[in-house]
Structure formats: C-alpha cells, structure tokens
XYZ file of N, CA and C in Angstrom:
429
model
N -5.939 -98.321 91.459
C -6.123 -97.296 91.949
C -7.496 -97.049 91.942
N -8.147 -96.255 92.677
C -9.636 -95.926 92.543
C -10.002 -94.544 91.771
N -11.135 -94.429 90.981
C -11.420 -93.328 90.474
C -11.702 -92.337 91.184
N -12.396 -92.730 92.173
C -12.909 -91.554 93.245
C -12.621 -91.894 94.463
N -12.049 -91.381 95.472
C -11.684 -91.598 96.811
C -12.586 -90.620 97.785
N -13.400 -90.942 98.636
C -13.881 -90.177 99.655
C -13.881 -90.609 100.822
N -13.609 -89.730 102.104
C -13.153 -90.065 103.092
C -13.856 -88.791 104.124
N -14.741 -89.377 104.964
C -15.248 -88.434 106.014
C -16.227 -87.346 105.320
N -16.809 -87.591 104.279
C -17.651 -86.527 103.709
C -18.962 -86.158 104.525
N -18.822 -84.914 104.779
C -19.930 -84.066 105.337
C -20.659 -83.334 104.433
N -21.995 -83.019 104.570
C -22.479 -81.841 103.895
C -23.859 -81.404 104.647
N -23.603 -80.037 105.051
C -24.700 -79.435 106.029
C -25.322 -78.244 105.195
N -26.435 -78.385 105.024
C -26.743 -76.909 104.443
C -27.640 -75.945 105.591
N -27.142 -74.769 105.468
C -27.467 -73.780 106.650
C -28.212 -72.766 106.054
N -29.377 -72.188 106.606
C -30.221 -71.358 106.459
C -30.123 -70.026 107.585
N -29.484 -68.931 107.580
C -29.332 -68.056 108.607
C -30.710 -67.589 108.976
N -30.629 -67.243 110.314
C -31.803 -66.519 110.925
C -32.551 -65.227 110.063
N -33.693 -65.102 109.867
C -34.041 -63.874 109.195
C -35.185 -63.315 109.776
N -35.587 -62.243 109.191
C -36.739 -61.569 109.857
C -37.953 -62.605 109.737
N -38.256 -63.432 108.896
C -39.317 -64.505 109.087
C -38.936 -65.726 109.927
N -37.512 -65.990 109.839
C -37.389 -67.200 110.811
C -36.553 -66.840 112.018
N -36.913 -66.890 112.996
C -36.221 -66.379 114.231
C -34.860 -67.090 114.400
N -34.912 -68.462 114.013
C -33.594 -69.056 114.298
C -33.148 -69.613 113.248
N -31.693 -69.805 113.076
C -30.862 -70.489 112.203
C -31.148 -72.038 111.969
N -31.451 -72.401 110.621
C -31.741 -73.790 110.277
C -30.606 -74.460 109.853
N -30.155 -75.679 110.346
C -29.046 -76.318 109.790
C -29.670 -77.712 109.674
N -29.438 -78.012 108.348
C -30.036 -79.489 107.847
C -28.635 -80.507 107.580
N -28.338 -81.531 108.202
C -27.059 -82.461 107.838
C -27.733 -83.434 106.807
N -27.189 -83.148 105.749
C -27.678 -84.187 104.619
C -26.658 -85.335 104.784
N -25.528 -85.142 104.773
C -24.428 -86.437 104.802
C -23.642 -86.450 105.911
N -23.439 -87.583 106.360
C -22.551 -87.417 107.577
C -21.547 -88.675 107.530
N -20.224 -88.370 107.543
C -19.134 -89.283 107.709
C -19.274 -90.251 106.387
N -19.350 -90.100 105.261
C -19.524 -90.745 104.070
C -18.103 -91.265 103.537
N -17.767 -92.450 103.653
C -16.397 -92.951 103.156
C -16.441 -93.959 102.117
N -16.028 -93.788 100.936
C -16.177 -94.869 100.017
C -15.115 -94.723 99.060
N -14.719 -95.750 98.255
C -13.749 -95.911 97.045
C -14.642 -96.368 95.867
N -14.339 -95.490 94.662
C -15.092 -96.043 93.444
C -14.043 -96.484 92.506
N -14.202 -97.805 91.919
C -13.230 -98.091 90.962
C -13.481 -97.446 89.630
N -12.291 -97.317 88.870
C -12.554 -96.973 87.369
C -13.593 -97.493 86.560
N -14.258 -96.702 85.928
C -15.540 -97.119 84.961
C -16.535 -97.617 85.647
N -16.856 -97.381 87.023
C -17.867 -97.979 87.732
C -19.095 -97.056 87.161
N -20.205 -97.570 87.408
C -21.690 -96.785 87.363
C -22.260 -96.993 88.760
N -22.575 -95.849 89.317
C -23.005 -95.620 90.526
C -24.659 -95.886 90.423
N -25.257 -96.344 91.439
C -26.555 -96.103 91.824
C -26.661 -96.062 93.238
N -27.636 -95.020 93.680
C -27.677 -94.888 94.962
C -29.240 -94.944 95.244
N -29.665 -95.891 96.108
C -31.243 -96.260 96.229
C -31.463 -95.772 97.845
N -32.523 -95.377 98.174
C -32.972 -94.902 99.464
C -34.283 -93.924 99.555
N -34.971 -94.019 100.459
C -35.879 -93.008 100.555
C -35.967 -91.510 100.307
N -36.914 -91.119 99.935
C -36.825 -89.549 99.785
C -36.072 -88.813 100.936
N -35.348 -88.012 100.528
C -34.716 -87.147 101.750
C -33.433 -87.738 102.626
N -33.043 -89.020 101.908
C -32.067 -89.915 102.592
C -30.681 -89.212 102.189
N -30.538 -88.281 101.131
C -29.086 -87.537 100.854
C -28.637 -88.112 99.490
N -29.331 -88.952 98.769
C -28.716 -89.649 97.347
C -28.580 -88.550 96.624
N -29.286 -87.512 96.342
C -29.044 -86.564 95.351
C -27.750 -85.610 95.748
N -27.762 -85.297 97.253
C -26.703 -84.502 97.679
C -25.397 -85.412 97.490
N -25.492 -86.528 97.863
C -24.031 -87.266 97.501
C -23.686 -87.258 96.064
N -24.597 -87.525 95.182
C -24.194 -87.602 93.789
C -23.777 -86.094 93.250
N -24.412 -84.857 93.838
C -24.256 -83.633 93.511
C -22.603 -83.421 93.954
N -22.158 -83.990 94.997
C -21.036 -83.777 95.648
C -19.792 -84.474 95.028
N -20.271 -85.839 94.482
C -19.373 -86.581 93.749
C -19.215 -86.046 92.448
N -20.004 -85.387 91.889
C -19.990 -84.786 90.421
C -19.339 -83.555 90.512
N -19.178 -82.850 91.746
C -18.591 -81.531 91.957
C -19.540 -80.437 91.613
N -20.727 -80.699 91.797
C -21.528 -79.431 91.256
C -22.035 -78.859 92.797
N -21.465 -79.428 93.840
C -21.916 -79.001 95.214
C -20.701 -79.435 96.192
N -20.151 -78.372 96.927
C -18.931 -78.618 97.719
C -19.386 -79.400 99.205
N -18.440 -80.065 99.598
C -18.845 -80.659 100.806
C -18.438 -79.771 101.844
N -19.095 -79.718 103.054
C -18.767 -79.103 104.077
C -17.650 -79.537 104.896
N -17.251 -80.772 104.828
C -16.015 -81.173 105.428
C -15.758 -82.583 104.738
N -14.727 -83.163 104.953
C -14.119 -84.472 104.448
C -13.239 -84.275 103.183
N -12.804 -85.279 102.459
C -12.080 -85.339 101.304
C -12.703 -85.848 100.233
N -12.737 -85.418 99.037
C -13.091 -86.023 97.648
C -12.062 -85.876 96.797
N -11.396 -87.022 96.429
C -10.250 -86.759 95.532
C -10.575 -87.896 94.234
N -10.096 -87.096 93.158
C -10.168 -87.872 91.887
C -8.390 -88.202 91.639
N -8.119 -89.147 90.875
C -6.752 -89.609 90.934
C -5.890 -88.250 90.683
N -5.165 -87.898 91.780
C -3.826 -87.135 91.886
C -4.695 -85.597 91.494
N -6.100 -85.245 91.893
C -6.661 -84.283 91.979
C -7.671 -83.973 92.988
N -7.677 -82.746 93.419
C -8.828 -82.301 94.326
C -9.749 -81.102 93.399
N -10.828 -81.715 92.952
C -11.581 -80.975 92.044
C -12.021 -79.475 92.512
N -12.175 -79.228 93.908
C -12.502 -78.270 94.686
C -11.343 -77.130 94.716
N -10.206 -77.663 94.448
C -9.002 -76.639 94.385
C -8.867 -76.152 93.148
N -9.746 -76.357 92.233
C -9.607 -75.698 90.624
C -10.279 -74.590 90.628
N -10.053 -73.869 89.433
C -10.757 -72.562 89.278
C -11.854 -72.902 88.503
N -12.975 -72.143 88.478
C -14.361 -72.622 87.790
C -14.225 -72.904 86.454
N -13.297 -72.176 85.846
C -13.024 -72.698 84.320
C -12.327 -74.003 84.195
N -11.365 -74.282 85.242
C -10.601 -75.664 85.106
C -11.760 -76.759 85.647
N -12.707 -76.394 86.604
C -13.542 -77.196 87.157
C -14.464 -77.649 85.827
N -15.079 -76.691 85.331
C -16.022 -77.137 84.298
C -15.350 -78.066 83.240
N -13.906 -77.719 82.671
C -13.144 -78.446 81.884
C -13.083 -79.973 82.688
N -12.644 -80.077 83.756
C -12.533 -81.360 84.634
C -13.926 -82.022 84.485
N -15.000 -81.609 84.543
C -16.320 -82.257 84.282
C -16.776 -82.903 82.927
N -16.335 -81.967 82.238
C -16.637 -82.604 80.540
C -15.503 -83.801 80.489
N -14.390 -83.788 81.056
C -13.429 -84.675 80.671
C -13.359 -85.949 81.397
N -14.004 -85.745 82.913
C -13.978 -87.049 83.624
C -15.265 -87.571 84.218
N -16.312 -86.723 84.125
C -17.353 -87.050 85.041
C -18.698 -86.968 83.774
N -19.394 -88.107 83.812
C -20.733 -88.100 83.178
C -21.833 -87.882 83.975
N -22.579 -86.986 83.757
C -23.514 -86.384 84.663
C -24.998 -86.554 83.869
N -26.074 -87.101 84.366
C -27.232 -86.895 83.814
C -28.159 -86.286 84.904
N -28.707 -85.260 84.750
C -29.724 -84.657 85.919
C -31.131 -85.598 86.330
N -31.618 -85.173 87.184
C -32.731 -86.305 87.700
C -33.937 -85.867 86.820
N -34.336 -84.598 86.298
C -35.212 -84.443 85.471
C -34.862 -84.651 83.927
N -35.486 -85.917 83.068
C -34.979 -85.889 82.028
C -35.145 -84.611 80.940
N -35.739 -83.701 81.161
C -35.847 -82.661 80.326
C -34.821 -81.728 80.455
N -33.982 -81.790 81.837
C -32.940 -80.799 82.113
C -31.684 -81.254 81.265
N -31.818 -82.544 80.716
C -30.747 -82.933 79.975
C -30.831 -82.918 78.529
N -31.717 -82.382 77.782
C -31.778 -82.483 76.337
C -31.966 -81.057 75.953
N -31.776 -80.828 74.520
C -32.181 -79.525 73.912
C -33.111 -80.016 72.996
N -34.221 -79.540 73.112
C -35.716 -80.003 72.401
C -35.575 -80.060 70.869
N -34.872 -79.486 70.351
C -34.784 -79.626 68.747
C -33.644 -80.442 68.277
N -32.933 -81.093 69.200
C -31.957 -81.793 68.646
C -32.465 -83.276 68.672
N -31.918 -84.166 67.767
C -32.216 -85.588 68.088
C -31.409 -86.295 69.001
N -31.583 -87.469 69.233
C -30.634 -88.428 70.049
C -29.324 -88.473 69.571
N -29.158 -88.726 68.425
C -27.833 -88.672 67.620
C -27.117 -87.425 67.979
N -27.835 -86.218 67.604
C -27.069 -85.034 67.625
C -26.600 -84.668 69.287
N -27.395 -85.100 70.120
C -26.888 -84.993 71.684
C -25.673 -85.781 71.724
N -25.699 -86.976 71.372
C -24.451 -87.617 71.454
C -23.380 -87.320 70.828
N -23.579 -86.569 69.679
C -22.329 -86.152 68.954
C -21.669 -84.646 69.729
N -22.614 -84.345 70.383
C -22.191 -82.923 71.215
C -21.256 -83.566 72.259
N -21.557 -84.587 72.974
C -20.857 -85.300 74.035
C -19.410 -85.751 73.418
N -19.674 -86.324 72.248
C -18.403 -86.794 71.532
C -17.487 -85.611 71.209
N -18.107 -84.640 70.717
C -17.182 -83.421 70.389
C -16.526 -82.695 71.579
N -17.165 -82.832 72.882
C -16.642 -82.386 74.007
C -15.590 -83.166 74.707
N -15.344 -84.236 74.132
C -14.184 -85.113 74.895
C -14.757 -86.433 75.323
N -16.014 -86.849 75.102
C -16.504 -87.844 75.458
C -15.786 -89.088 74.712
N -14.878 -89.934 75.240
C -14.151 -90.878 74.536
C -14.833 -92.313 74.078
N -15.914 -92.332 74.901
C -16.616 -93.598 74.625
C -17.242 -93.563 73.136
N -17.553 -92.539 72.703
C -18.311 -92.488 71.296
C -17.595 -91.598 70.280
N -17.030 -92.333 69.469
C -16.151 -91.715 68.427
C -16.529 -92.012 67.021
N -17.334 -92.995 66.754
C -17.930 -93.212 65.549
C -19.219 -93.417 65.296
N -19.728 -92.993 64.157
C -21.173 -93.098 63.653
C -21.738 -94.261 64.120
N -21.181 -95.523 63.851
C -21.591 -96.896 64.157
C -21.945 -96.722 65.499
N -20.922 -96.507 66.453
C -21.365 -96.332 67.962
C -22.446 -95.618 68.413
N -22.586 -94.465 67.738
C -23.522 -93.648 67.989
C -25.239 -94.190 67.849
N -25.010 -94.870 66.635
C -26.250 -95.661 66.203
C -26.670 -96.859 67.083
N -25.622 -97.595 67.602
C -25.688 -98.597 68.582
C -26.351 -98.353 69.688
N -25.776 -97.068 70.379
C -26.238 -96.661 71.518
C -27.611 -96.136 71.401
N -28.167 -95.414 70.249
C -29.483 -95.188 70.389
C -30.299 -96.344 70.134
N -29.956 -97.402 69.393
C -30.604 -98.645 69.299
C -30.728 -99.332 70.761
N -29.570 -99.354 71.582
C -29.805 -99.969 72.784
C -30.874 -99.192 73.767
N -30.944 -97.838 73.455
C -31.933 -96.878 74.226
C -33.294 -96.934 73.685
N -33.253 -97.636 72.544
C -34.601 -97.728 71.963
C -34.966 -96.301 71.333
N -34.038 -95.583 70.886
C -34.251 -94.139 70.533
C -34.089 -94.376 68.809
N -34.537 -93.284 68.089
C -34.377 -93.363 66.578
C -33.120 -92.431 66.344
N -32.267 -92.870 65.390
C -31.305 -92.043 65.286
C -31.670 -90.722 64.498
C-alpha cells in the first residue's frame, strides 16, 4: 500500500480582475500530476525556479488544497477534515520543513529542544535521549 496516492492533481492560482489589473490572471502551477509514494519515503523535487516544486510539496503536505484531482493518504482524504483534524493529521502523519531555515526554528531553543518538541507532539522516530543526541551528531549540531 502507498503512503500517498496522487491522481490527476492540478493547481491553478487565480487573481481576479481589479482596479489595477483589467484582466483576470490564471497561473497553472501543476497539471495532471499522478504519483504513488511508498511508506517512509523521503521525497526530493528537482527542477528550475517556477516549475512547481514548492506548490507540489505544499499540496502533498496539505498546506495548499488542489484545484482538481485526488490526494489520498491511506483511507483518508485530508482535505475532507476539519481544520483542527487537519492540524492533528499533519503532526501525526507528515514531516514538514519549510524552505527558509529560519522559518523552522525557535531562536532561543537548542537543536535538542527542537527535537524534543517534535517527540512530544507524536513524532515516533525520536523517543529516547540517546536517539536525540545521535540525530544531532549526524546533523553536526551540538546537543
């Protein structure tokens, strides 16, 4: 079974006509994306600027709804959930780091404290102090 199933995904950004812009602007960022992601996969999207990498990642991580198509996690359509349920779903099922490194950190916390927050929120990969230190060493950070 796949962890994520995507079929015919489309994302269109629209800007309605306004006083400053006489015509409506439509930008198609994703067109007919179909893929299957196995459990525990780590995804990497490569491509030139403006090719839709961030948009695809934001749709897969449920931070941006698709315009058309289907995105399903096992037995669940995340876009059918309430906002509260969706936030819990993200914490429990999706690991997400933003593009800008400073968007991911709380400046006054150590690397170990950041990982402890993740562990406390249900991240099952990091449960013991030794595991936290090992992760930090792999990342060449100080505990």
